[in-house]
PDB file of C-alpha atoms in Angstrom:
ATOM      1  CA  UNK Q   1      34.637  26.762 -51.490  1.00 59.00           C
ATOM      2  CA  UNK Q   2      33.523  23.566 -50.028  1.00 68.00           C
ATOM      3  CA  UNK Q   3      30.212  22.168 -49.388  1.00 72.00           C
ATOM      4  CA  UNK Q   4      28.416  23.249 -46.342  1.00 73.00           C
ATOM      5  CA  UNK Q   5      27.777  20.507 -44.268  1.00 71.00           C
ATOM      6  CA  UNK Q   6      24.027  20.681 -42.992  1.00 70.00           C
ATOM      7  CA  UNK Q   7      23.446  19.747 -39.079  1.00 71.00           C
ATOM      8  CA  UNK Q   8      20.453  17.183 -38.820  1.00 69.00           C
ATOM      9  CA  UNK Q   9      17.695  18.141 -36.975  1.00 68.00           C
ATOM     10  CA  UNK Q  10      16.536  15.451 -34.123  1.00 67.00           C
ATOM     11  CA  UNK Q  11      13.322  14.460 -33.722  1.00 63.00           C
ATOM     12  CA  UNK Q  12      11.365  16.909 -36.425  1.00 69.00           C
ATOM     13  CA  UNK Q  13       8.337  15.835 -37.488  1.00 69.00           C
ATOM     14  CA  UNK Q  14       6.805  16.278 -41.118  1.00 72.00           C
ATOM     15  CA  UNK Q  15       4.573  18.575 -41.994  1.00 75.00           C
ATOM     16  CA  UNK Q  16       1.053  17.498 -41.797  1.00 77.00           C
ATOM     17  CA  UNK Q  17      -1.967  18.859 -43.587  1.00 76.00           C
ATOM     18  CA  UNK Q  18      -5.094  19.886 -41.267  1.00 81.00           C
ATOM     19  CA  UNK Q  19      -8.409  17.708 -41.625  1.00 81.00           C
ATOM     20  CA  UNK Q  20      -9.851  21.493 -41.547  1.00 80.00           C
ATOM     21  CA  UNK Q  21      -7.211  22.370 -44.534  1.00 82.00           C
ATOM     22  CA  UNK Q  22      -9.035  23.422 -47.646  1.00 81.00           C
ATOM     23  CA  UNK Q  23      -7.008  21.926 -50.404  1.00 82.00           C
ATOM     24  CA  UNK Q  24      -8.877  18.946 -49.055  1.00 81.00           C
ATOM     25  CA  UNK Q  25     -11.897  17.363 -50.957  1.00 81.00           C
ATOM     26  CA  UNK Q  26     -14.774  18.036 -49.136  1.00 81.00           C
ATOM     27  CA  UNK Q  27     -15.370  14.744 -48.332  1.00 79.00           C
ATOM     28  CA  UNK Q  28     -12.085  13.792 -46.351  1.00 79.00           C
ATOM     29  CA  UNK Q  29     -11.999  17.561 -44.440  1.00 79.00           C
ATOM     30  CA  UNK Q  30     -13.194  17.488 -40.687  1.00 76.00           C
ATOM     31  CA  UNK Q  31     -16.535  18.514 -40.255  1.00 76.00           C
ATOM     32  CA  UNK Q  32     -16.499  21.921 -37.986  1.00 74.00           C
ATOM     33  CA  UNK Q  33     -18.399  21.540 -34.428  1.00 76.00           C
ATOM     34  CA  UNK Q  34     -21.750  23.245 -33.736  1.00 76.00           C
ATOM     35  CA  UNK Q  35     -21.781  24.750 -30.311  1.00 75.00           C
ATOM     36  CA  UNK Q  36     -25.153  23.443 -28.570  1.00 75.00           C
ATOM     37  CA  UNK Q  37     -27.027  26.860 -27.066  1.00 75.00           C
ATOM     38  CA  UNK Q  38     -27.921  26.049 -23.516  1.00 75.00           C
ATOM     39  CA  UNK Q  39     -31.681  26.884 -22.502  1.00 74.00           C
ATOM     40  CA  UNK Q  40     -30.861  29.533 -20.006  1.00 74.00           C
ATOM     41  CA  UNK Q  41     -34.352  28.184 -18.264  1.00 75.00           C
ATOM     42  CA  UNK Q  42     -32.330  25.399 -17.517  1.00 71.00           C
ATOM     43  CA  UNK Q  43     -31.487  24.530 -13.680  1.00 69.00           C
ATOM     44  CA  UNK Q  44     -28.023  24.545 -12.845  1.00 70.00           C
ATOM     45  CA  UNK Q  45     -26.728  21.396 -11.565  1.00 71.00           C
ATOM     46  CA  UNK Q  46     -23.482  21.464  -9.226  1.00 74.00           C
ATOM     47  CA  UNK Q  47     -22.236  18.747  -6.868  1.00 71.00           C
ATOM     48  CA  UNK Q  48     -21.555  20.248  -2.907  1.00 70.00           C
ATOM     49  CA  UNK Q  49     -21.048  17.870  -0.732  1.00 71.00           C
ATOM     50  CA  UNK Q  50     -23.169  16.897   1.982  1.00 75.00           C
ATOM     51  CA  UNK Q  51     -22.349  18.724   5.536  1.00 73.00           C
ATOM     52  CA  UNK Q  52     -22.051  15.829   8.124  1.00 80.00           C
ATOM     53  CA  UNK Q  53     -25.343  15.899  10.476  1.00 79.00           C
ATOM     54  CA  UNK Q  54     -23.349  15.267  13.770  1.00 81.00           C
ATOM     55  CA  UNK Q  55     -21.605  18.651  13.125  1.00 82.00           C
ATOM     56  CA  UNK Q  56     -23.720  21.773  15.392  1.00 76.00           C
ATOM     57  CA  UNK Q  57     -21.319  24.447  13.616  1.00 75.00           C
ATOM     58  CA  UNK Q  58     -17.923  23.410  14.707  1.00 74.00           C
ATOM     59  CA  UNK Q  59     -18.937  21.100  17.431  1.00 81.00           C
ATOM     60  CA  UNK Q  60     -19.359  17.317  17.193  1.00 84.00           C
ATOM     61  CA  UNK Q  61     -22.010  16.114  18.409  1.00 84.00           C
ATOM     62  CA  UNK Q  62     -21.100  12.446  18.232  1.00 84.00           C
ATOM     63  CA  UNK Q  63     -17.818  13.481  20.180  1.00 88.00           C
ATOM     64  CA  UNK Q  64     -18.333  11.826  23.752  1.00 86.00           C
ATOM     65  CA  UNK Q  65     -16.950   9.588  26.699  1.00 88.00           C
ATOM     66  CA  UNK Q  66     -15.900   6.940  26.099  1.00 92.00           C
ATOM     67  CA  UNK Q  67     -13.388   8.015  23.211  1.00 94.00           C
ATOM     68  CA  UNK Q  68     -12.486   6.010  20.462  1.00 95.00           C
ATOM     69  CA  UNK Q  69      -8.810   7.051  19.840  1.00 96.00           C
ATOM     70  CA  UNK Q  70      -7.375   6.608  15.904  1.00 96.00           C
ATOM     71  CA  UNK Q  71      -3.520   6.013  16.773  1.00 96.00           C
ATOM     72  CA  UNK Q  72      -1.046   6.337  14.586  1.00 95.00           C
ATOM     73  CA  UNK Q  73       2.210   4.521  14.045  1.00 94.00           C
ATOM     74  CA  UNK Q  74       4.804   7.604  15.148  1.00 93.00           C
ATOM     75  CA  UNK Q  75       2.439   8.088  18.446  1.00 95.00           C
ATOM     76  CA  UNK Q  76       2.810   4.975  19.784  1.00 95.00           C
ATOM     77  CA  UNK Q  77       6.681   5.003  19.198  1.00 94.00           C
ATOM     78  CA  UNK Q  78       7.258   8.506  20.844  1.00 95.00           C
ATOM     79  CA  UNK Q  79       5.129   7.535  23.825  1.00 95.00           C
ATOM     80  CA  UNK Q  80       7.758   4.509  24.463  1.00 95.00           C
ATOM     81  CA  UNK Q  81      10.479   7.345  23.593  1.00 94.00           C
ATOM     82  CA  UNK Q  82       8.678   9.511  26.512  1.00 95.00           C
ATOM     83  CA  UNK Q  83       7.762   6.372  28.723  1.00 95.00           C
ATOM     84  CA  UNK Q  84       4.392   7.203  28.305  1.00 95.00           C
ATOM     85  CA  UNK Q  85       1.066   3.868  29.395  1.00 95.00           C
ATOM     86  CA  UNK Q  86      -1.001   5.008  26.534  1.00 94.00           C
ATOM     87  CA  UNK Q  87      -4.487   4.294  27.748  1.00 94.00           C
ATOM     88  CA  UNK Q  88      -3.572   5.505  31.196  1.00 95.00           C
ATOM     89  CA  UNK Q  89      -2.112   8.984  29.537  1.00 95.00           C
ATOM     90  CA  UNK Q  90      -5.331   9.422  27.514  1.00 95.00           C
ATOM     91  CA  UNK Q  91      -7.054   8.525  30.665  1.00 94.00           C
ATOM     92  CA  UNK Q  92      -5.447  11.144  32.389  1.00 94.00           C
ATOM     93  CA  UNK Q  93      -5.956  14.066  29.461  1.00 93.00           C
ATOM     94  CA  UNK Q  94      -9.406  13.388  28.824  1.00 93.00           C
ATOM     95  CA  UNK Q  95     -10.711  12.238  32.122  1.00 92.00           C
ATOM     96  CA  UNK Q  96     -13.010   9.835  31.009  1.00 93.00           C
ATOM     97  CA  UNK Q  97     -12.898   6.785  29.815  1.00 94.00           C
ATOM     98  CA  UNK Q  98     -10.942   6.060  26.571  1.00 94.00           C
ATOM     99  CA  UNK Q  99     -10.248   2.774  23.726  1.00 95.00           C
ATOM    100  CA  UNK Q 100      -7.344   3.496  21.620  1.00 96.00           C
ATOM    101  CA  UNK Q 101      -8.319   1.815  18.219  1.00 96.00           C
ATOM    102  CA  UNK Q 102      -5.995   0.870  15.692  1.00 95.00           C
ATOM    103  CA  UNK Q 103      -6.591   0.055  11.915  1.00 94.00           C
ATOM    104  CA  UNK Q 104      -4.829  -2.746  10.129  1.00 93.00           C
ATOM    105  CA  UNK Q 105      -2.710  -0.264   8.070  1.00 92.00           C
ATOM    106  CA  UNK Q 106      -0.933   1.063  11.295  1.00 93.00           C
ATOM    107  CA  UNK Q 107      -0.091  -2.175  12.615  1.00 93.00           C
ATOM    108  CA  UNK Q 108       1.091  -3.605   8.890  1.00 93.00           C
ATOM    109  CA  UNK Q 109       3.497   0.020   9.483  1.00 93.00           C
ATOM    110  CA  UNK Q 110       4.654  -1.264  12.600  1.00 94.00           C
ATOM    111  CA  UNK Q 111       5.161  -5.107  11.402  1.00 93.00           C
ATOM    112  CA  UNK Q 112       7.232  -3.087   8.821  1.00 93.00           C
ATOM    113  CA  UNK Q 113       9.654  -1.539  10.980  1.00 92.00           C
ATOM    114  CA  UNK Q 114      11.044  -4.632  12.020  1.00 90.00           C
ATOM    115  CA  UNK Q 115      12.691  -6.241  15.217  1.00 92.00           C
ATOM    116  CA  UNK Q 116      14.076  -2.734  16.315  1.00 91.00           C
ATOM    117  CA  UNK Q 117      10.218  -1.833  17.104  1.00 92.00           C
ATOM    118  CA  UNK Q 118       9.138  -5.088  18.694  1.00 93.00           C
ATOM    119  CA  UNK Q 119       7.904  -3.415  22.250  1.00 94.00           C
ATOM    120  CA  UNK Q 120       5.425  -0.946  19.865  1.00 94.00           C
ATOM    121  CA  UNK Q 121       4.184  -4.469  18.403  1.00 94.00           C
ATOM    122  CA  UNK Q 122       4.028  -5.814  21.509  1.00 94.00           C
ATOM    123  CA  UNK Q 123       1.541  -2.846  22.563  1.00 93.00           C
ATOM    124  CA  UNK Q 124      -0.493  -2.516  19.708  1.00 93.00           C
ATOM    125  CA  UNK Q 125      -1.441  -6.097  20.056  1.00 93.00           C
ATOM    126  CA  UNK Q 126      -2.656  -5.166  23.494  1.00 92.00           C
ATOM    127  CA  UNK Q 127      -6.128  -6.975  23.857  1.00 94.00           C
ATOM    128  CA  UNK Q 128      -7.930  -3.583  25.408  1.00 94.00           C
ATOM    129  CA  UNK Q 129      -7.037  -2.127  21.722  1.00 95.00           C
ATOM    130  CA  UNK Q 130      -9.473  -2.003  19.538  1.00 95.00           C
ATOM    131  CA  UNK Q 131      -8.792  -3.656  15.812  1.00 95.00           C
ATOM    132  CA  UNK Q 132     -10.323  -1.846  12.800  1.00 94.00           C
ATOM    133  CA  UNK Q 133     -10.308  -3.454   9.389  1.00 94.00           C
ATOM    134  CA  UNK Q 134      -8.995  -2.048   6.710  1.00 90.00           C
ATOM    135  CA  UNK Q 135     -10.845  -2.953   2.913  1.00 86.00           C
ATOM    136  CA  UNK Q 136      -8.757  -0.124   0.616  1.00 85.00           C
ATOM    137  CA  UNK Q 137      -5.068  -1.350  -1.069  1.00 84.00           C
ATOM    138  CA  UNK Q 138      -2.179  -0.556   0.328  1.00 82.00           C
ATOM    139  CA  UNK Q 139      -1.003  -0.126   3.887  1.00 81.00           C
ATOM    140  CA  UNK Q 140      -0.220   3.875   3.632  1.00 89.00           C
ATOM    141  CA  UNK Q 141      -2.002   4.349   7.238  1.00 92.00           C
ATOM    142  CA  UNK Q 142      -2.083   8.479   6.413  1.00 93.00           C
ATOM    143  CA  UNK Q 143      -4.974   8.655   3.900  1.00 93.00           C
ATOM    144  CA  UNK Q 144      -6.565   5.696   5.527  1.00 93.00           C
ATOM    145  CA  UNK Q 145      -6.649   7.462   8.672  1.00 94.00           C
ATOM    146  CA  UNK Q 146      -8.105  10.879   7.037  1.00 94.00           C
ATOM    147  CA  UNK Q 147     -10.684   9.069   5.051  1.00 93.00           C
ATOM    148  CA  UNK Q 148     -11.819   7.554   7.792  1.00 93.00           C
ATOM    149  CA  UNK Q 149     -12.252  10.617   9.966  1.00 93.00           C
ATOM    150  CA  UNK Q 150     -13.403  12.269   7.175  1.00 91.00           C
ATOM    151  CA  UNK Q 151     -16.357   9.240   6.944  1.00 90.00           C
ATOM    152  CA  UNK Q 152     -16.756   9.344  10.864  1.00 90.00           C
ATOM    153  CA  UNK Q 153     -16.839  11.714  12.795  1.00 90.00           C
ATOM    154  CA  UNK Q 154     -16.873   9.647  16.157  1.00 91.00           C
ATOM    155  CA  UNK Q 155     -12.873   9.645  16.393  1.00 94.00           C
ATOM    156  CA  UNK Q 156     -10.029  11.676  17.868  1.00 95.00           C
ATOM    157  CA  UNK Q 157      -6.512  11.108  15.971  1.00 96.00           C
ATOM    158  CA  UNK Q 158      -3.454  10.511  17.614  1.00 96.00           C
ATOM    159  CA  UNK Q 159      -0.562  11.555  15.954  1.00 96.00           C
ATOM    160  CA  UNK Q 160       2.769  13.084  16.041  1.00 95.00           C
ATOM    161  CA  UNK Q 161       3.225  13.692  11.971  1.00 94.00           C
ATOM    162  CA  UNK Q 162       3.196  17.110  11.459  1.00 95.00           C
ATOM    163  CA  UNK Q 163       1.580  16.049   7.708  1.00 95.00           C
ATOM    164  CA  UNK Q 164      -1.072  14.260   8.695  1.00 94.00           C
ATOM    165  CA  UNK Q 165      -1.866  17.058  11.774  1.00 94.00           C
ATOM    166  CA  UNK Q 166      -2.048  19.256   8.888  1.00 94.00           C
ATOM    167  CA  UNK Q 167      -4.661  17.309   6.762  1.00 93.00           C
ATOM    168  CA  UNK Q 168      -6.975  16.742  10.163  1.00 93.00           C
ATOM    169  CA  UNK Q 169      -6.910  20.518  10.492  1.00 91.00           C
ATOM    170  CA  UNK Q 170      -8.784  20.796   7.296  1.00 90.00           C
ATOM    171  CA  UNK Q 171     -11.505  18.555   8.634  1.00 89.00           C
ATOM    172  CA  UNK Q 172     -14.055  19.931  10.834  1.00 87.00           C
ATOM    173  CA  UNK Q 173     -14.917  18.593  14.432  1.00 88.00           C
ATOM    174  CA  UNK Q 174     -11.983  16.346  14.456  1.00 92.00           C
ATOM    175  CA  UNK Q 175      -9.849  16.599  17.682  1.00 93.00           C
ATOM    176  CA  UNK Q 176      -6.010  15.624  17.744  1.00 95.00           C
ATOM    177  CA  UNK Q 177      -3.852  14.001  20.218  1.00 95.00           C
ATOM    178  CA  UNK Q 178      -0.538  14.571  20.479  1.00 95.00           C
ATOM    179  CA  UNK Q 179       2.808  14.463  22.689  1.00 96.00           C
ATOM    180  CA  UNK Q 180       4.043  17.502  24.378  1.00 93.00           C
ATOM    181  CA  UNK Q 181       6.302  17.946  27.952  1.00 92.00           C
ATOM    182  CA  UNK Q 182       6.124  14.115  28.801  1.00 92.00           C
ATOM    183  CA  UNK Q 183       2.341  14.041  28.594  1.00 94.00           C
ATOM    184  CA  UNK Q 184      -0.900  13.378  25.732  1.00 95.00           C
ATOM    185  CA  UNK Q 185      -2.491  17.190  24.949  1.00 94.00           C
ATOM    186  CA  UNK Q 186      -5.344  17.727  22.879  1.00 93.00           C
ATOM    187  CA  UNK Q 187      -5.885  20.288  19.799  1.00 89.00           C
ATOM    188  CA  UNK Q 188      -9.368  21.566  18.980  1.00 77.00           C
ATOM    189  CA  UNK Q 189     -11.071  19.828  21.867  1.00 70.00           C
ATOM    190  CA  UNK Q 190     -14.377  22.040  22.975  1.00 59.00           C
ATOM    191  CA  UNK Q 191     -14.835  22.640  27.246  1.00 55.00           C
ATOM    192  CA  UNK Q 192     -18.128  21.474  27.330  1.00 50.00           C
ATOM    193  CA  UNK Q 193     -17.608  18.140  25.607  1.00 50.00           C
ATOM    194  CA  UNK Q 194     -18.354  14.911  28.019  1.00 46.00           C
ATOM    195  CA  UNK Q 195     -20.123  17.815  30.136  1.00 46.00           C
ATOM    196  CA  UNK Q 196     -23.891  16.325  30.440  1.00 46.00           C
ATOM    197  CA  UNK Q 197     -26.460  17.679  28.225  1.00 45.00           C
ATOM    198  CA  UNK Q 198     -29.528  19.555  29.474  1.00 42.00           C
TER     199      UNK Q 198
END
């Protein structure tokens, strides 16, 4: 018979000893825990976060003419694909007065697209849109967008990303814009906002 040839084994490791092993001198093995008893007279501390003061239930307070509009890169491109004036479409679904605001991330998103997307460049520079600066990394205009809805309250998003509509949802007292039949619609908008308080 001939010798049996023995397959190597890949990537075994040796076997160790425990620090908790007790053919160990007492002075190298691992000390065992002690479990600390908490004082069940103790209070309880738990972080909740803080629910936003301009929030009446589900209403938004802060929510009021004129409207400060968050748009986002896809909205502006499918109201050229719909031939769509954006502040005279808002205008025209909110009846009041509205300023379409866009942050630096969005327009670094549309500087990105390149020369196929120059007339959405050309409108996002328009001077009756308002510029908001952007201080995080990054030019990923999604989360910047959330967290700053989810900071204030004061804003309506415009968008046609069915991602980001998702993630709004979630938010309370946050309206969304979006395009539907040729024309601007709004989700989650209350009757009586821009009505005048008494």
């Amino acid at each position: 018979m001939g010798k049996q040839k023995k397959t190597r084994k890949y990537a075994t490791m040796k076997r160790m000893l425990s620090l908790r092993d007790e053919r160990l001198k007492e002075k190298d093995r691992l000390k065992p825990k002690k479990k600390q008893k908490k004082d069940p007279s103790a209070l309880k501390e738990r972080e909740v976060p803080q629910h936003p003061s301009c929030l009446f239930f589900q209403y938004n307070t802060q929510l009021g003419p004129p409207y400060h509009i968050l748009v986002d890169t896809n909205f502006i491109n499918f109201s050229i694909k719909a031939k769509l004036d954006l502040v005279q479409s808002m205008m025209d679904c909110l009846y009041a007065k509205c300023i379409p605001c866009i942050t630096d991330c969005v327009m670094a998103e549309i500087e990105k697209l390149g020369q196929k997307y120059r007339v959405a460049l050309r409108i996002a520079k328009d001077p009756r849109f308002e510029r908001l600066p952007c201080t995080h990394k990054g030019t990923y205009a999604d989360d910047c967008l959330v967290q700053r809805v989810t900071q204030h309250k004061c804003y309506i998003v415009a968008t046609v990303d069915h991602d980001l509509k998702r993630r709004i949802r979630k938010i309370p007292g946050v309206p969304i814009m979006y395009i539907s039949n040729h024309r601007y619609n709004i989700e989650r908008m209350p009757d009586d906002y821009g009505a005048p308080q008494f």
